[in-house]
mmCIF file of C-alpha atoms (C1' of nucleotides) in Angstrom:
data_model
loop_
_atom_site.group_PDB
_atom_site.id
_atom_site.type_symbol
_atom_site.label_atom_id
_atom_site.label_comp_id
_atom_site.label_asym_id
_atom_site.label_seq_id
_atom_site.Cartn_x
_atom_site.Cartn_y
_atom_site.Cartn_z
ATOM 1 C CA MET A 143 -0.544 131.595 -132.173
ATOM 2 C CA ASP A 144 1.584 129.645 -134.528
ATOM 3 C CA ARG A 145 3.796 130.863 -137.596
ATOM 4 C CA LEU A 146 2.445 129.395 -140.690
ATOM 5 C CA THR A 147 5.023 127.091 -142.348
ATOM 6 C CA ARG A 148 6.373 126.383 -145.697
ATOM 7 C CA GLY A 149 3.599 123.930 -146.659
ATOM 8 C CA PHE A 150 0.798 126.785 -146.281
ATOM 9 C CA TYR A 151 2.489 128.904 -148.914
ATOM 10 C CA GLU A 152 3.365 126.087 -151.296
ATOM 11 C CA ARG A 153 0.019 126.104 -152.827
ATOM 12 C CA ASP A 154 -2.002 127.760 -155.397
ATOM 13 C CA ALA A 155 -2.234 131.470 -154.805
ATOM 14 C CA LEU A 156 -6.038 131.334 -154.778
ATOM 15 C CA ALA A 157 -5.828 129.043 -151.767
ATOM 16 C CA VAL A 158 -3.374 131.034 -150.042
ATOM 17 C CA ALA A 159 -5.202 134.366 -150.656
ATOM 18 C CA ARG A 160 -8.332 132.917 -149.173
ATOM 19 C CA ASP A 161 -6.693 131.324 -146.365
ATOM 20 C CA LEU A 162 -4.735 134.515 -145.431
ATOM 21 C CA ILE A 163 -7.978 136.391 -144.715
ATOM 22 C CA GLY A 164 -8.197 136.557 -140.925
ATOM 23 C CA CYS A 165 -4.513 135.885 -140.390
ATOM 24 C CA LEU A 166 -2.037 138.072 -138.790
ATOM 25 C CA PHE A 167 0.841 139.512 -140.822
ATOM 26 C CA VAL A 168 3.704 140.495 -138.555
ATOM 27 C CA ARG A 169 6.849 142.211 -138.868
ATOM 28 C CA ILE A 170 9.500 141.627 -136.181
ATOM 29 C CA GLY A 171 11.363 144.884 -135.594
ATOM 30 C CA ALA A 172 14.522 145.900 -133.828
ATOM 31 C CA GLU A 173 14.832 144.489 -130.285
ATOM 32 C CA GLY A 174 11.871 142.218 -130.903
ATOM 33 C CA SER A 175 9.277 145.033 -131.317
ATOM 34 C CA ARG A 176 6.378 144.028 -133.542
ATOM 35 C CA VAL A 177 3.895 145.717 -135.903
ATOM 36 C CA GLY A 178 1.059 143.623 -137.478
ATOM 37 C CA VAL A 179 -2.289 143.610 -139.032
ATOM 38 C CA ARG A 180 -5.155 141.133 -139.365
ATOM 39 C CA LEU A 181 -5.432 140.601 -143.136
ATOM 40 C CA VAL A 182 -9.010 141.553 -144.423
ATOM 41 C CA GLU A 183 -8.348 141.884 -148.207
ATOM 42 C CA THR A 184 -6.077 139.948 -150.550
ATOM 43 C CA GLU A 185 -5.559 139.175 -154.230
ATOM 44 C CA ALA A 186 -4.141 136.242 -156.182
ATOM 45 C CA TYR A 187 -1.532 136.763 -159.070
ATOM 46 C CA ARG A 188 -0.886 133.591 -161.154
ATOM 47 C CA GLY A 189 2.166 134.015 -163.248
ATOM 48 C CA PRO A 190 2.252 132.998 -166.821
ATOM 49 C CA MET A 191 -1.478 132.263 -166.892
ATOM 50 C CA ASP A 192 -2.283 135.655 -165.575
ATOM 51 C CA PRO A 193 -2.068 138.649 -167.741
ATOM 52 C CA GLY A 194 -2.514 140.969 -164.516
ATOM 53 C CA SER A 195 0.657 139.531 -162.983
ATOM 54 C CA HIS A 196 4.054 141.249 -163.102
ATOM 55 C CA GLY A 197 5.456 137.802 -164.032
ATOM 56 C CA TYR A 198 3.164 137.369 -167.119
ATOM 57 C CA ARG A 199 5.944 137.602 -169.446
ATOM 58 C CA GLY A 200 8.701 135.859 -167.651
ATOM 59 C CA MET A 201 11.252 136.710 -164.867
ATOM 60 C CA THR A 202 12.808 140.217 -164.782
ATOM 61 C CA PRO A 203 15.154 141.735 -162.106
ATOM 62 C CA ARG A 204 12.077 143.216 -160.463
ATOM 63 C CA THR A 205 10.124 139.951 -160.328
ATOM 64 C CA ARG A 206 12.926 137.562 -159.417
ATOM 65 C CA SER A 207 11.658 136.863 -155.922
ATOM 66 C CA MET A 208 8.166 136.041 -157.148
ATOM 67 C CA PHE A 209 9.775 133.095 -159.088
ATOM 68 C CA GLY A 210 11.689 131.958 -155.937
ATOM 69 C CA PRO A 211 10.786 129.559 -153.069
ATOM 70 C CA PRO A 212 7.404 130.136 -151.424
ATOM 71 C CA GLY A 213 7.045 131.888 -147.954
ATOM 72 C CA ARG A 214 9.083 134.982 -148.977
ATOM 73 C CA LEU A 215 7.964 138.499 -149.662
ATOM 74 C CA TYR A 216 7.851 140.139 -153.186
ATOM 75 C CA VAL A 217 7.897 143.897 -152.650
ATOM 76 C CA TYR A 218 7.564 146.366 -155.759
ATOM 77 C CA PHE A 219 7.510 149.985 -156.252
ATOM 78 C CA THR A 220 4.777 151.586 -158.350
ATOM 79 C CA TYR A 221 3.364 155.075 -159.572
ATOM 80 C CA GLY A 222 6.634 156.483 -158.746
ATOM 81 C CA MET A 223 6.031 156.619 -155.061
ATOM 82 C CA HIS A 224 4.244 153.515 -153.559
ATOM 83 C CA TRP A 225 5.678 150.284 -152.273
ATOM 84 C CA CYS A 226 3.403 147.292 -152.125
ATOM 85 C CA VAL A 227 3.950 143.687 -150.674
ATOM 86 C CA ASN A 228 3.046 140.223 -151.808
ATOM 87 C CA VAL A 229 3.559 136.840 -150.126
ATOM 88 C CA VAL A 230 5.168 134.450 -152.798
ATOM 89 C CA CYS A 231 3.461 131.007 -152.883
ATOM 90 C CA GLY A 232 3.411 128.109 -155.209
ATOM 91 C CA ARG A 233 6.411 125.964 -155.921
ATOM 92 C CA GLU A 234 9.826 127.427 -156.383
ATOM 93 C CA GLY A 235 10.259 128.229 -160.075
ATOM 94 C CA GLU A 236 6.583 128.825 -160.415
ATOM 95 C CA CYS A 237 5.328 132.468 -160.244
ATOM 96 C CA GLU A 238 2.509 132.878 -157.790
ATOM 97 C CA ALA A 239 1.879 135.513 -155.300
ATOM 98 C CA VAL A 240 -0.683 137.044 -153.037
ATOM 99 C CA LEU A 241 -1.108 140.994 -152.818
ATOM 100 C CA LEU A 242 -1.801 142.073 -149.318
ATOM 101 C CA ARG A 243 -4.254 144.778 -149.860
ATOM 102 C CA ALA A 244 -5.574 145.815 -146.470
ATOM 103 C CA GLY A 245 -5.587 144.803 -142.763
ATOM 104 C CA GLU A 246 -6.777 145.739 -139.441
ATOM 105 C CA PRO A 247 -3.959 147.207 -137.192
ATOM 106 C CA ILE A 248 -3.359 145.068 -134.189
ATOM 107 C CA LEU A 249 0.173 145.194 -133.186
ATOM 108 C CA GLY A 250 2.188 148.404 -132.933
ATOM 109 C CA ARG A 251 -0.855 150.441 -133.802
ATOM 110 C CA GLU A 252 0.740 153.781 -132.622
ATOM 111 C CA GLU A 253 3.863 153.013 -134.550
ATOM 112 C CA MET A 254 1.925 152.230 -137.746
ATOM 113 C CA THR A 255 -0.439 155.383 -137.403
ATOM 114 C CA ARG A 256 2.795 157.408 -136.817
ATOM 115 C CA ARG A 257 4.393 156.074 -140.179
ATOM 116 C CA ARG A 258 1.207 156.961 -141.991
ATOM 117 C CA GLY A 259 1.313 160.469 -140.750
ATOM 118 C CA GLY A 260 -1.805 160.126 -138.613
ATOM 119 C CA GLY A 261 -5.400 159.793 -139.644
ATOM 120 C CA PRO A 262 -8.203 157.397 -138.631
ATOM 121 C CA GLU A 263 -7.074 153.980 -137.750
ATOM 122 C CA ARG A 264 -9.377 152.377 -140.282
ATOM 123 C CA LEU A 265 -7.233 154.017 -143.031
ATOM 124 C CA VAL A 266 -3.837 152.967 -141.647
ATOM 125 C CA ALA A 267 -3.641 149.704 -143.624
ATOM 126 C CA SER A 268 -6.519 150.253 -145.878
ATOM 127 C CA GLY A 269 -4.998 149.610 -149.340
ATOM 128 C CA PRO A 270 -1.806 147.860 -150.457
ATOM 129 C CA ALA A 271 0.490 150.808 -150.420
ATOM 130 C CA ARG A 272 -0.893 152.065 -147.074
ATOM 131 C CA LEU A 273 -0.279 148.665 -145.480
ATOM 132 C CA ALA A 274 3.176 148.531 -146.680
ATOM 133 C CA GLN A 275 3.967 152.130 -145.441
ATOM 134 C CA ALA A 276 2.382 151.444 -142.103
ATOM 135 C CA MET A 277 4.613 148.641 -141.600
ATOM 136 C CA GLY A 278 7.785 150.251 -142.942
ATOM 137 C CA ILE A 279 8.160 147.736 -145.850
ATOM 138 C CA ASP A 280 10.359 148.934 -148.811
ATOM 139 C CA ARG A 281 12.852 147.552 -151.320
ATOM 140 C CA SER A 282 15.025 146.363 -148.553
ATOM 141 C CA ASP A 283 12.376 143.784 -147.549
ATOM 142 C CA ASP A 284 12.026 142.176 -151.113
ATOM 143 C CA GLY A 285 12.708 138.495 -150.618
ATOM 144 C CA ALA A 286 12.519 138.664 -146.967
ATOM 145 C CA SER A 287 11.413 135.278 -145.295
ATOM 146 C CA LEU A 288 8.183 134.474 -143.473
ATOM 147 C CA LEU A 289 9.584 131.251 -142.324
ATOM 148 C CA ARG A 290 11.436 130.169 -139.263
ATOM 149 C CA GLY A 291 14.220 132.763 -138.499
ATOM 150 C CA GLY A 292 12.833 135.489 -141.050
ATOM 151 C CA GLY A 293 11.798 138.704 -139.866
ATOM 152 C CA PHE A 294 8.216 138.482 -140.867
ATOM 153 C CA PHE A 295 5.537 135.873 -140.391
ATOM 154 C CA CYS A 296 1.843 135.096 -140.867
ATOM 155 C CA ALA A 297 -0.044 133.341 -138.215
ATOM 156 C CA ARG A 298 -3.558 132.134 -137.575
ATOM 157 C CA ASP A 299 -4.908 134.011 -134.648
ATOM 158 C CA ASP A 300 -6.635 131.616 -132.436
ATOM 159 C CA GLN A 301 -7.756 134.156 -129.960
ATOM 160 C CA THR A 302 -10.563 135.049 -132.233
ATOM 161 C CA ASP A 303 -12.710 133.243 -134.833
ATOM 162 C CA THR A 304 -11.249 133.192 -138.360
ATOM 163 C CA TYR A 305 -13.561 134.252 -141.080
ATOM 164 C CA ARG A 306 -16.191 131.850 -142.389
ATOM 165 C CA ASP A 307 -16.752 131.587 -146.162
ATOM 166 C CA ALA A 308 -20.021 133.436 -145.889
ATOM 167 C CA GLU A 309 -18.258 136.375 -144.394
ATOM 168 C CA VAL A 310 -15.643 136.533 -147.199
ATOM 169 C CA SER A 311 -16.550 138.214 -150.604
ATOM 170 C CA VAL A 312 -14.836 137.167 -153.721
ATOM 171 C CA THR A 313 -14.755 139.906 -156.362
ATOM 172 C CA PRO A 314 -12.528 141.032 -159.375
ATOM 173 C CA ARG A 315 -9.198 142.497 -158.629
ATOM 174 C CA ILE A 316 -8.544 146.246 -158.308
ATOM 175 C CA GLY A 317 -6.861 148.547 -160.542
ATOM 176 C CA LEU A 318 -6.247 146.260 -163.613
ATOM 177 C CA ALA A 319 -6.491 147.656 -167.068
ATOM 178 C CA GLN A 320 -8.618 146.108 -169.626
ATOM 179 C CA GLY A 321 -7.202 142.975 -171.126
ATOM 180 C CA ARG A 322 -5.132 142.235 -167.860
ATOM 181 C CA GLY A 323 -7.775 139.756 -166.320
ATOM 182 C CA GLU A 324 -9.652 142.672 -164.775
ATOM 183 C CA ASP A 325 -12.833 140.312 -164.469
ATOM 184 C CA LEU A 326 -11.033 137.311 -162.835
ATOM 185 C CA PRO A 327 -12.660 136.834 -159.365
ATOM 186 C CA TRP A 328 -9.331 136.517 -157.540
ATOM 187 C CA ARG A 329 -9.892 139.141 -154.784
ATOM 188 C CA TYR A 330 -10.962 138.239 -151.220
ATOM 189 C CA VAL A 331 -12.139 140.652 -148.816
ATOM 190 C CA VAL A 332 -14.043 140.535 -145.593
ATOM 191 C CA ALA A 333 -17.452 141.717 -146.426
ATOM 192 C CA GLY A 334 -18.207 145.158 -144.737
ATOM 193 C CA SER A 335 -14.884 145.538 -143.167
ATOM 194 C CA PRO A 336 -14.125 149.158 -142.337
ATOM 195 C CA PHE A 337 -10.449 148.217 -142.823
ATOM 196 C CA ALA A 338 -10.717 147.039 -146.421
ATOM 197 C CA SER A 339 -9.737 149.479 -149.237
ATOM 198 C CA ARG A 340 -12.279 151.587 -151.016
ATOM 199 C CA SER A 341 -13.354 149.665 -154.072
ATOM 200 C CA HIS A 342 -12.591 151.442 -157.458
ATOM 201 C CA ARG A 343 -15.592 149.611 -158.772
ATOM 202 C CA ALA A 344 -17.883 150.484 -155.831
ATOM 203 C CA PRO A 345 -21.079 148.690 -156.297
ATOM 204 C CA ARG A 346 -23.586 151.251 -157.491
ATOM 205 C CA ARG A 347 -26.279 152.112 -155.183
ATOM 206 C CA ALA A 348 -29.771 151.272 -156.509
ATOM 207 C CA ARG A 349 -31.612 154.235 -157.608
ATOM 208 C CA ARG A 350 -35.237 154.917 -157.398
ATOM 209 C CA THR A 351 -36.743 155.197 -160.828
ATOM 210 C CA GLY A 352 -40.017 156.821 -160.248
ATOM 211 C "C1'" DT B 1014 18.400 156.896 -175.553
ATOM 212 C "C1'" DG B 1015 13.432 157.574 -175.691
ATOM 213 C "C1'" DT B 1016 8.702 156.756 -174.012
ATOM 214 C "C1'" DA B 1017 4.499 154.791 -172.031
ATOM 215 C "C1'" DT B 1018 2.562 152.975 -168.134
ATOM 216 C "C1'" DG B 1019 1.283 151.512 -163.538
ATOM 217 C "C1'" DA B 1020 -1.490 145.459 -158.644
ATOM 218 C "C1'" DT B 1021 -2.379 153.841 -155.706
ATOM 219 C "C1'" DT B 1022 -3.319 157.547 -153.070
ATOM 220 C "C1'" DG B 1023 -4.774 162.186 -151.502
ATOM 221 C "C1'" DG B 1024 -6.613 166.326 -152.577
ATOM 222 C "C1'" DC B 1025 -9.952 169.072 -154.813
ATOM 223 C "C1'" DT B 1026 -14.574 170.024 -157.415
ATOM 224 C "C1'" DG C 500 -16.193 161.809 -159.251
ATOM 225 C "C1'" DC C 501 -11.818 163.638 -161.253
ATOM 226 C "C1'" DC C 502 -7.044 163.928 -161.580
ATOM 227 C "C1'" DA C 503 -2.128 165.089 -160.539
ATOM 228 C "C1'" DA C 504 1.928 163.281 -158.353
ATOM 229 C "C1'" DT C 505 6.284 160.850 -159.548
ATOM 230 C "C1'" DC C 506 9.798 157.507 -161.355
ATOM 231 C "C1'" DA C 507 11.330 152.370 -161.858
ATOM 232 C "C1'" DT C 508 10.546 149.335 -165.124
ATOM 233 C "C1'" DA C 509 9.879 147.384 -169.559
ATOM 234 C "C1'" DC C 510 10.190 147.592 -173.992
ATOM 235 C "C1'" DA C 511 10.814 149.906 -178.515
ATOM 236 C "C1'" DT C 512 14.072 152.359 -181.415
#
DNA sequence: TGTATGATTGGCT
DNA sequence: GCCAATCATACAT
């Protein structure tokens, strides 16, 4: 299992979002303890060309890390109570990032469940704010490095198969208002994964008409 | 200084 | 399915 290096992140957010599916996202804690999830849901945010991105109107104090070098975290606070975590990608000076929306708890499951206040394991990291809370990520982790020496990393997990394209669905992103690129198919999710977040646009079940 | 809004979640009907 | 919680942020005044 190898830590992904800068070249992995220094690419278009769509490529990174797709390729992070099935990877482990790990936090190295005090005394080397680790918590980590296998990513099953990601979304790409693409800067000045993307009205859904926090960086659409240029850099602000909040979005500074999204414009920085790839291979770091962009962590933001929303709805007055939730933290969400992105992986910064693209080239330095660009504004590209991948929102980590959901994962399957793998390392430190007990610790993550405790941080979430209990509940079934499939819900521990099933949503961007849940994932961040489970892994103890907050403002102090904004800008943290995923590269060598950093306290976080992503890794391809060669112990198990990575997901084939046929197993990964591509859908519009979740939670965007109209006019914010709400129809762009920039979300990647493992089809049928019990660890993925509940879609706010749940596919309607077919109805018998008569 | 004022105000609208949000890359969400959890609880309730 | 509906909606309140709760406040940093961005932008208007």
